[in-house]
CSV table of C-alpha atoms and ligand atoms in Angstrom, one decimal:
chain,number,residue,atom,x,y,z
T,1,MET,CA,261.4,159.2,133.4
T,2,ILE,CA,260.4,155.5,134.6
T,3,LYS,CA,259.2,153.9,131.5
T,4,LEU,CA,256.4,151.2,131.3
T,5,ILE,CA,258.7,149.1,129.2
T,6,LYS,CA,262.5,149.3,129.2
T,7,SER,CA,263.4,146.9,126.4
T,8,THR,CA,261.8,144.6,123.7
T,9,PHE,CA,263.5,141.4,125.0
T,10,HIS,CA,264.8,140.1,128.3
T,11,ASN,CA,268.6,139.9,127.9
T,12,GLU,CA,268.1,142.1,124.8
T,13,THR,CA,271.8,142.5,123.5
T,14,GLN,CA,272.3,138.8,123.5
T,15,THR,CA,268.9,138.0,122.0
T,16,LYS,CA,269.4,140.5,119.2
T,17,LYS,CA,272.8,139.1,118.5
T,18,GLU,CA,271.5,135.5,118.3
T,19,LEU,CA,268.4,136.8,116.2
T,20,GLN,CA,270.8,138.4,113.6
T,21,THR,CA,272.9,135.0,113.1
T,22,PHE,CA,269.5,133.2,113.0
T,23,ILE,CA,268.2,135.4,110.2
T,24,LYS,CA,271.4,135.3,108.3
T,25,ASN,CA,271.4,131.5,108.1
T,26,ALA,CA,267.6,130.5,108.2
T,27,GLU,CA,266.5,128.9,105.1
T,28,ILE,CA,262.8,129.9,105.7
T,29,LEU,CA,261.3,132.7,107.7
T,30,SER,CA,257.6,131.9,107.3
T,31,PHE,CA,255.9,129.6,109.8
T,32,GLY,CA,258.1,126.5,110.3
T,33,PRO,CA,260.1,124.4,112.8
T,34,GLN,CA,261.0,127.3,115.1
T,35,CYS,CA,257.3,128.0,115.6
T,36,GLN,CA,256.6,124.4,116.2
T,37,GLN,CA,259.3,124.0,118.7
T,38,PHE,CA,258.1,127.1,120.5
T,39,GLU,CA,254.6,125.5,120.6
T,40,SER,CA,255.9,122.3,122.2
T,41,LYS,CA,258.0,124.3,124.8
T,42,PHE,CA,255.1,126.7,125.6
T,43,ALA,CA,252.5,123.9,125.9
T,44,LYS,CA,255.0,122.1,128.3
T,45,TRP,CA,255.5,125.2,130.3
T,46,GLN,CA,251.9,126.0,130.7
T,47,GLY,CA,251.0,122.3,131.4
T,48,LYS,CA,248.6,121.9,128.5
T,49,LYS,CA,248.5,119.3,125.7
T,50,HIS,CA,248.4,121.8,122.8
T,51,CYS,CA,249.7,125.2,122.0
T,52,ILE,CA,248.7,127.0,118.9
T,53,PHE,CA,251.1,130.0,118.2
T,54,LEU,CA,249.6,133.0,116.4
T,55,ASN,CA,250.6,136.4,115.4
T,56,SER,CA,249.1,138.2,118.4
T,57,GLY,CA,246.8,137.8,121.5
T,58,SER,CA,244.1,139.4,119.6
T,59,SER,CA,244.4,136.8,116.9
T,60,ALA,CA,244.3,134.1,119.5
T,61,ASN,CA,241.1,135.5,120.9
T,62,LEU,CA,239.6,135.8,117.4
T,63,ALA,CA,240.8,132.3,116.5
T,64,ILE,CA,239.2,130.7,119.7
T,65,ILE,CA,235.7,132.3,118.9
T,66,GLN,CA,235.9,131.2,115.2
T,67,ALA,CA,237.1,127.7,116.1
T,68,LEU,CA,234.2,127.2,118.6
T,69,LEU,CA,231.7,128.4,116.0
T,70,ASN,CA,233.2,126.0,113.4
T,71,ILE,CA,233.0,123.0,115.6
T,72,GLY,CA,229.4,123.9,116.8
T,73,LYS,CA,230.3,124.5,120.5
T,74,ILE,CA,228.7,127.9,120.1
T,75,LYS,CA,226.3,129.3,117.7
T,76,HIS,CA,225.5,132.9,116.2
T,77,ASN,CA,223.2,134.7,118.7
T,78,ASP,CA,224.3,132.7,121.7
T,79,TYR,CA,224.9,134.8,124.8
T,80,VAL,CA,228.6,135.2,125.7
T,81,GLY,CA,229.6,136.8,129.1
T,82,PHE,CA,232.8,138.8,129.1
T,83,SER,CA,234.8,140.9,131.8
T,84,ALA,CA,233.6,144.5,131.6
T,85,LEU,CA,237.2,145.5,132.5
T,86,THR,CA,239.4,144.1,129.7
T,87,TRP,CA,240.9,144.8,126.3
T,88,SER,CA,239.0,145.8,123.2
T,89,THR,CA,240.0,142.7,121.2
T,90,ASN,CA,238.6,140.4,123.9
T,91,VAL,CA,235.1,141.8,123.1
T,92,MET,CA,235.4,142.7,119.4
T,93,PRO,CA,235.5,139.2,117.9
T,94,LEU,CA,232.2,138.4,119.9
T,95,ILE,CA,230.5,141.3,118.2
T,96,GLU,CA,232.2,140.7,114.9
T,97,LEU,CA,231.2,137.0,114.8
T,98,GLY,CA,227.6,137.5,115.6
T,99,LEU,CA,227.4,136.6,119.3
T,100,LYS,CA,225.4,138.4,121.9
T,101,ALA,CA,228.1,140.0,124.2
T,102,VAL,CA,227.1,140.5,127.8
T,103,PRO,CA,229.3,142.6,130.0
T,104,ILE,CA,229.9,141.2,133.6
T,105,ASP,CA,231.0,143.8,136.1
T,106,VAL,CA,234.3,143.1,138.2
T,107,GLU,CA,235.0,143.3,141.9
T,108,LEU,CA,236.7,146.5,143.0
T,109,ASP,CA,239.0,144.7,145.2
T,110,THR,CA,240.3,142.2,142.7
T,111,LEU,CA,239.6,143.9,139.5
T,112,ASN,CA,238.2,140.6,138.2
T,113,VAL,CA,234.8,138.8,137.7
T,114,SER,CA,233.7,136.8,140.7
T,115,SER,CA,231.3,133.9,141.0
T,116,SER,CA,228.8,136.2,142.6
T,117,GLN,CA,228.9,138.6,139.6
T,118,LEU,CA,228.4,135.8,137.4
T,119,LYS,CA,225.4,134.5,139.3
T,120,LYS,CA,223.9,137.9,139.0
T,121,ILE,CA,224.2,137.8,135.2
T,122,LEU,CA,223.0,134.3,134.9
T,123,LYS,CA,219.6,135.4,136.4
T,124,LYS,CA,219.1,137.6,133.4
T,125,TYR,CA,221.0,135.9,130.6
T,126,PRO,CA,221.4,132.3,129.6
T,127,LEU,CA,225.1,132.3,128.8
T,128,LYS,CA,226.5,129.7,126.5
T,129,MET,CA,230.1,130.8,127.0
T,130,LEU,CA,232.1,132.8,129.5
T,131,PHE,CA,235.0,134.6,128.0
T,132,ILE,CA,236.7,135.8,131.3
T,133,THR,CA,239.7,138.0,131.5
T,134,ASN,CA,242.4,137.5,134.1
T,135,LEU,CA,243.2,141.0,134.6
T,136,LEU,CA,246.9,142.1,135.5
T,137,GLY,CA,247.9,138.9,137.0
T,138,PHE,CA,244.9,138.8,139.5
T,139,CYS,CA,241.8,136.8,139.5
T,140,ASP,CA,238.8,136.2,141.7
T,141,ASP,CA,237.3,133.0,142.8
T,142,LEU,CA,238.1,130.9,139.5
T,143,ASP,CA,237.5,127.6,141.1
T,144,GLU,CA,233.9,128.6,142.0
T,145,ILE,CA,233.3,130.2,138.5
T,146,ARG,CA,234.6,127.0,136.8
T,147,LYS,CA,232.2,124.9,139.1
T,148,ILE,CA,229.2,127.0,138.0
T,149,CYS,CA,230.2,126.8,134.5
T,150,ASN,CA,230.6,123.1,134.7
T,151,GLU,CA,227.2,122.7,136.4
T,152,GLN,CA,225.5,124.9,133.9
T,153,LYS,CA,227.3,123.6,130.8
T,154,ILE,CA,228.8,127.1,130.1
T,155,ILE,CA,232.0,127.0,128.1
T,156,LEU,CA,234.7,128.6,130.0
T,157,ILE,CA,237.6,130.3,128.1
T,158,GLU,CA,240.3,132.4,129.8
T,159,ASP,CA,241.9,135.5,128.3
T,160,ASN,CA,245.2,135.2,130.1
T,161,CYS,CA,247.0,137.6,128.1
T,162,GLU,CA,247.8,139.6,131.2
T,163,SER,CA,248.4,136.9,133.6
T,164,LEU,CA,251.0,134.5,132.2
T,165,GLY,CA,252.5,132.7,135.3
T,166,SER,CA,250.0,133.6,138.0
T,167,LYS,CA,248.9,130.6,140.1
T,168,TYR,CA,245.6,130.2,142.2
T,169,LYS,CA,244.9,127.2,144.3
T,170,GLY,CA,247.9,125.4,142.9
T,171,GLU,CA,246.9,125.8,139.2
T,172,LYS,CA,248.2,128.3,136.6
T,173,LEU,CA,245.8,130.7,135.4
T,174,GLY,CA,244.9,129.9,131.8
T,175,ASN,CA,244.2,126.3,132.9
T,176,PHE,CA,240.7,126.6,134.4
T,177,GLY,CA,238.7,126.4,131.2
T,178,LEU,CA,238.5,124.7,127.8
T,179,ALA,CA,241.1,127.1,126.3
T,180,SER,CA,243.0,130.1,127.1
T,181,SER,CA,244.7,132.9,125.2
T,182,PHE,CA,248.2,134.5,125.8
T,183,SER,CA,249.9,137.5,124.4
T,184,PHE,CA,253.7,137.8,123.6
T,185,TYR,CA,253.4,141.6,122.8
T,186,VAL,CA,256.4,143.9,123.9
T,187,GLY,CA,255.8,144.8,127.4
T,188,HIS,CA,253.8,141.6,128.3
T,189,HIS,CA,255.5,139.0,130.4
T,190,MET,CA,257.5,137.5,127.6
T,191,SER,CA,257.9,139.1,124.2
T,192,THR,CA,258.1,137.8,120.7
T,193,ILE,CA,257.7,141.4,119.4
T,194,GLU,CA,254.2,140.5,118.5
T,195,GLY,CA,252.7,137.1,119.1
T,196,GLY,CA,250.1,135.1,121.0
T,197,ALA,CA,248.9,131.6,121.7
T,198,VAL,CA,246.0,129.3,122.6
T,199,CYS,CA,246.5,126.5,125.0
T,200,THR,CA,244.0,123.7,125.3
T,201,ASP,CA,243.8,119.9,126.3
T,202,SER,CA,241.2,119.5,123.4
T,203,GLU,CA,242.5,117.9,120.3
T,204,GLN,CA,239.4,118.7,118.5
T,205,LEU,CA,239.7,122.4,119.3
T,206,ALA,CA,243.4,122.5,118.7
T,207,SER,CA,243.0,121.0,115.2
T,208,MET,CA,240.2,123.6,114.2
T,209,LEU,CA,242.5,126.3,115.7
T,210,ARG,CA,245.1,125.2,113.3
T,211,ILE,CA,242.7,125.3,110.4
T,212,VAL,CA,241.4,128.8,111.5
T,213,ARG,CA,245.0,130.1,111.8
T,214,ALA,CA,246.0,129.3,108.2
T,215,HIS,CA,243.3,130.0,105.5
T,216,GLY,CA,241.0,127.1,106.5
T,217,TRP,CA,243.3,124.4,105.2
T,218,ASP,CA,244.6,121.3,106.9
T,219,ARG,CA,248.4,121.6,106.3
T,220,ASN,CA,249.3,121.8,110.1
T,221,LEU,CA,247.1,119.0,111.3
T,222,SER,CA,248.3,115.6,112.3
T,223,GLU,CA,248.4,113.0,109.6
T,224,LYS,CA,245.5,111.2,111.3
T,225,ARG,CA,243.3,114.3,111.4
T,226,GLN,CA,244.4,115.1,107.7
T,227,VAL,CA,243.2,111.6,106.6
T,228,LYS,CA,240.1,111.9,108.4
T,229,LEU,CA,239.1,115.3,106.9
T,230,ARG,CA,240.3,114.2,103.3
T,231,ASN,CA,238.2,111.1,103.5
T,232,LYS,CA,235.1,113.0,104.9
T,233,HIS,CA,235.3,115.5,102.0
T,234,LYS,CA,236.5,112.9,99.4
T,235,VAL,CA,239.9,114.8,98.7
T,236,ASN,CA,242.0,112.0,97.4
T,237,SER,CA,244.4,113.8,95.2
T,238,THR,CA,247.7,115.3,96.6
T,239,PHE,CA,247.4,118.0,93.9
T,240,TYR,CA,244.2,119.3,95.6
T,241,SER,CA,244.7,118.4,99.1
T,242,ARG,CA,247.0,121.2,99.8
T,243,TYR,CA,244.6,123.6,98.4
T,244,THR,CA,241.4,122.5,100.0
T,245,PHE,CA,239.7,124.8,102.4
T,246,TYR,CA,237.7,123.0,105.1
T,247,ASP,CA,236.2,125.6,107.3
T,248,LEU,CA,236.3,129.4,107.9
T,249,GLY,CA,239.6,130.9,108.7
T,250,TYR,CA,242.2,133.7,108.3
T,251,ASN,CA,245.8,134.1,108.1
T,252,LEU,CA,247.0,134.5,111.7
T,253,ARG,CA,250.3,132.8,111.4
T,254,PRO,CA,253.6,134.0,113.3
T,255,THR,CA,256.9,133.9,111.4
T,256,GLU,CA,260.0,131.9,112.1
T,257,ILE,CA,261.5,135.1,113.6
T,258,ASN,CA,258.7,135.2,116.3
T,259,GLY,CA,259.2,131.4,116.8
T,260,PHE,CA,263.1,131.8,117.2
T,261,ILE,CA,262.6,134.6,119.7
T,262,GLY,CA,260.0,132.6,121.7
T,263,ASN,CA,262.5,129.8,121.9
T,264,THR,CA,265.2,132.1,123.3
T,265,GLN,CA,262.8,134.1,125.7
T,266,ILE,CA,260.9,131.1,127.2
T,267,GLN,CA,264.5,130.1,128.9
T,268,TYR,CA,264.0,133.3,130.9
T,269,LEU,CA,260.3,133.1,131.6
T,270,ASP,CA,260.6,131.8,135.1
T,271,GLU,CA,263.3,134.3,136.0
T,272,ILE,CA,261.2,137.2,134.5
T,273,ILE,CA,258.2,136.1,136.5
T,274,GLN,CA,260.1,136.1,139.8
T,275,LYS,CA,261.7,139.5,139.3
T,276,ARG,CA,258.3,141.1,138.5
T,277,LYS,CA,256.9,139.2,141.5
T,278,SER,CA,259.5,140.8,143.7
T,279,ASN,CA,259.1,144.2,142.4
T,280,PHE,CA,255.5,143.9,143.0
T,281,PHE,CA,255.8,142.9,146.6
T,282,LYS,CA,258.3,145.9,147.2
T,283,MET,CA,255.8,148.4,145.7
T,284,ALA,CA,252.3,147.5,146.1
T,285,PRO,CA,252.1,146.9,149.9
T,286,PRO,CA,253.3,150.4,150.9
T,287,ILE,CA,251.2,152.1,148.2
T,288,TYR,CA,247.9,150.0,149.0
T,289,LYS,CA,248.3,150.8,152.7
T,290,GLN,CA,247.5,154.5,151.8
T,291,THR,CA,243.8,153.6,152.4
T,292,ASP,CA,242.7,157.2,152.8
T,293,LYS,CA,243.6,157.7,149.0
T,294,TYR,CA,243.4,154.4,147.4
T,295,TYR,CA,241.1,151.2,147.3
T,296,SER,CA,243.2,148.2,148.4
T,297,VAL,CA,243.7,145.4,145.8
T,298,ARG,CA,243.3,141.8,147.2
T,299,TYR,CA,245.9,139.3,146.1
T,300,ASP,CA,246.5,137.2,149.3
T,301,HIS,CA,244.4,134.3,147.7
T,302,LEU,CA,246.9,133.8,144.8
T,303,ASP,CA,249.8,131.4,145.2
T,304,LEU,CA,251.9,133.2,142.6
T,305,LEU,CA,251.2,136.8,141.3
T,306,SER,CA,252.7,137.5,137.9
T,307,ASN,CA,251.8,140.9,136.4
T,308,PHE,CA,253.5,143.4,134.2
T,309,ALA,CA,251.9,146.5,135.7
T,310,VAL,CA,250.7,147.6,139.2
T,311,PRO,CA,247.2,149.1,139.3
T,312,VAL,CA,246.3,151.8,141.7
T,313,ILE,CA,242.5,152.7,142.1
T,314,CYS,CA,242.0,156.1,143.7
T,315,LYS,CA,239.1,156.9,145.9
T,316,SER,CA,238.1,159.9,143.8
T,317,THR,CA,238.9,161.3,140.2
T,318,LYS,CA,240.4,164.3,142.1
T,319,ILE,CA,243.0,162.2,143.8
T,320,ARG,CA,243.6,160.3,140.5
T,321,ASP,CA,244.1,163.5,138.6
T,322,GLU,CA,246.5,164.8,141.2
T,323,LEU,CA,248.4,161.6,141.0
T,324,VAL,CA,248.6,161.9,137.2
T,325,ALA,CA,250.1,165.4,137.6
T,326,LYS,CA,252.6,164.0,140.1
T,327,CYS,CA,253.8,161.5,137.6
T,328,VAL,CA,254.2,163.8,134.7
T,329,GLY,CA,258.0,163.5,133.6
T,330,LYS,CA,258.7,161.0,136.3
T,331,VAL,CA,256.7,157.8,135.9
T,332,GLU,CA,255.0,156.6,132.7
T,333,ILE,CA,251.3,155.7,133.5
T,334,ARG,CA,248.3,154.6,131.7
T,335,PRO,CA,244.6,153.8,132.4
T,336,ILE,CA,243.8,150.3,133.7
T,337,VAL,CA,244.0,148.2,130.5
T,338,GLY,CA,241.3,149.3,128.2
T,339,GLY,CA,238.9,150.4,131.1
T,340,ASP,CA,235.2,149.8,131.2
T,341,MET,CA,234.6,148.4,127.7
T,342,THR,CA,230.9,149.6,127.8
T,343,LEU,CA,232.2,153.1,128.0
T,344,GLN,CA,234.3,152.8,124.7
T,345,PRO,CA,232.8,154.3,121.5
T,346,PHE,CA,232.8,151.0,119.6
T,347,PHE,CA,230.7,149.3,122.4
T,348,GLN,CA,228.3,152.2,122.5
T,349,LYS,CA,227.9,152.1,118.7
T,350,HIS,CA,227.0,148.3,118.7
T,351,LEU,CA,225.6,147.5,122.1
T,352,LYS,CA,224.1,150.6,123.5
T,353,SER,CA,221.4,148.6,125.5
T,354,ARG,CA,224.1,146.7,127.4
T,355,ILE,CA,226.1,149.7,128.9
T,356,LEU,CA,226.7,149.2,132.5
T,357,LYS,CA,225.5,151.7,135.1
T,358,ASN,CA,227.2,152.4,138.5
T,359,SER,CA,229.6,149.7,137.9
T,360,ASN,CA,232.9,148.9,139.6
T,361,ALA,CA,234.4,148.8,136.1
T,362,LYS,CA,233.5,152.5,135.7
T,363,ILE,CA,235.2,153.3,139.0
T,364,ILE,CA,238.3,151.6,137.9
T,365,HIS,CA,238.1,153.3,134.5
T,366,THR,CA,237.6,156.8,135.8
T,367,GLN,CA,239.7,156.6,139.1
T,368,GLY,CA,242.4,154.2,138.3
T,369,LEU,CA,245.7,154.1,136.6
T,370,TYR,CA,248.6,151.8,136.4
T,371,PHE,CA,252.5,152.0,136.3
T,372,GLY,CA,254.9,149.4,134.8
T,373,ASN,CA,256.4,146.5,136.6
T,374,ASN,CA,259.3,145.5,134.3
T,375,PRO,CA,262.0,143.1,135.3
T,376,GLU,CA,264.7,145.8,134.8
T,377,LEU,CA,263.4,148.2,137.4
T,378,THR,CA,266.4,149.3,139.6
T,379,ASP,CA,266.0,149.8,143.4
T,380,LYS,CA,266.3,153.6,142.9
T,381,GLU,CA,263.4,153.4,140.7
T,382,VAL,CA,261.3,151.2,142.9
T,383,ASN,CA,262.0,153.7,145.7
T,384,GLU,CA,261.1,156.7,143.6
T,385,ILE,CA,257.7,155.2,142.5
T,386,ILE,CA,256.9,154.3,146.1
T,387,SER,CA,257.7,157.8,147.1
T,388,ILE,CA,255.6,159.4,144.5
T,389,PHE,CA,252.6,157.3,145.2
T,390,THR,CA,252.9,157.6,149.0
T,391,GLN,CA,253.4,161.4,149.2
D,1,PLP,C1,243.3,141.1,128.1
D,1,PLP,C2,244.0,141.3,126.8
D,1,PLP,N1,243.5,140.6,125.9
D,1,PLP,C3,244.1,140.6,124.6
D,1,PLP,C4,245.1,141.6,124.4
D,1,PLP,C5,245.7,141.6,123.0
D,1,PLP,O1,246.9,141.1,122.9
D,1,PLP,P1,248.0,141.6,121.6
D,1,PLP,O2,248.4,143.0,122.0
D,1,PLP,O3,249.1,140.6,121.6
D,1,PLP,O4,247.0,141.5,120.5
D,1,PLP,C6,245.5,142.4,125.4
D,1,PLP,C7,246.7,143.3,125.1
D,1,PLP,O5,247.3,144.0,125.8
D,1,PLP,C8,245.1,142.3,126.7
D,1,PLP,O6,245.4,143.0,127.7
């Protein structure tokens, strides 16, 4: 069986050995210097001023929405667009925090929201924010989307949990909007077991994200920011300053174990991305060439394609079901991410009136599947996958 994920870490034996030694000698294991070091390294790698490390990609999404509400960039009942094809915890915080979530259909050939899909939605809804998902390493015309958002003063946030490392028009995905989220869950590009991050150039947003991440207090803020907050709220005793809660927050902190792993894994990140890219270019072109059976997926507009799974969208449910049967016991497969979110029970319970009809997201949901693209795939496995999908 060719598994979706082969191991928890890159260079697993060595990483586990180093982790054992770290745990044995560490003085603290709750959030501390390892996490902070990882934040600096990841911000530098992504090319952003700030990185806020959290305990999952889902927490990163939740923290972004809460932080934007706290600083007043968005308000309850504002319309927020999201990619109909995404993961549950991209949409859920919008509903949980009282925003009006508006699904935007994706293009069949890129699996992503395009500027033309966005324009269609803007005729109906005055969006205050677009929480776009860069699905499976791909994107559509993000530069045009950014232009529309800038012109119409729509806050653009990218859920980049599935596209770490992909590049479009010379820019890394995740760097097109005000902020972006990342996931370091096992099986994603880089693993800290569980983990996530937000990257942004905005100091105001970064500080609020640090407040949101830990109880609403100011402990992880710069001294300058702490002084400003404490003066504003007339907190002038050290006794109380550590236990003053300035705004709405949660506890979404990662541990030093996640931080340590992040610091070891980030050394391999470029290598991991190159390996997955090379696997993709061996497997996808011969499979996508089967145009009688599959819709082709377009990726030639990307400078660098970095994904952890290869999507296949069949031209009918019958073809998809036959493919699923062929994979049994041979290749581990799954639906495309979370599928069309508007078909999920949670969405139908809360937002029945916004269910999409005749959408591309629905075709991808009902006729698609993906198999894993992990850096440890052997040539034999790559050839076996090609053979199954081109039979
Ligand atoms: C697009 C997207 N956003 C968010 C998440 C959540 O990430 P995590 O599993 O780290 O909570 C995922 C998870 O796979 C995802 O695919």
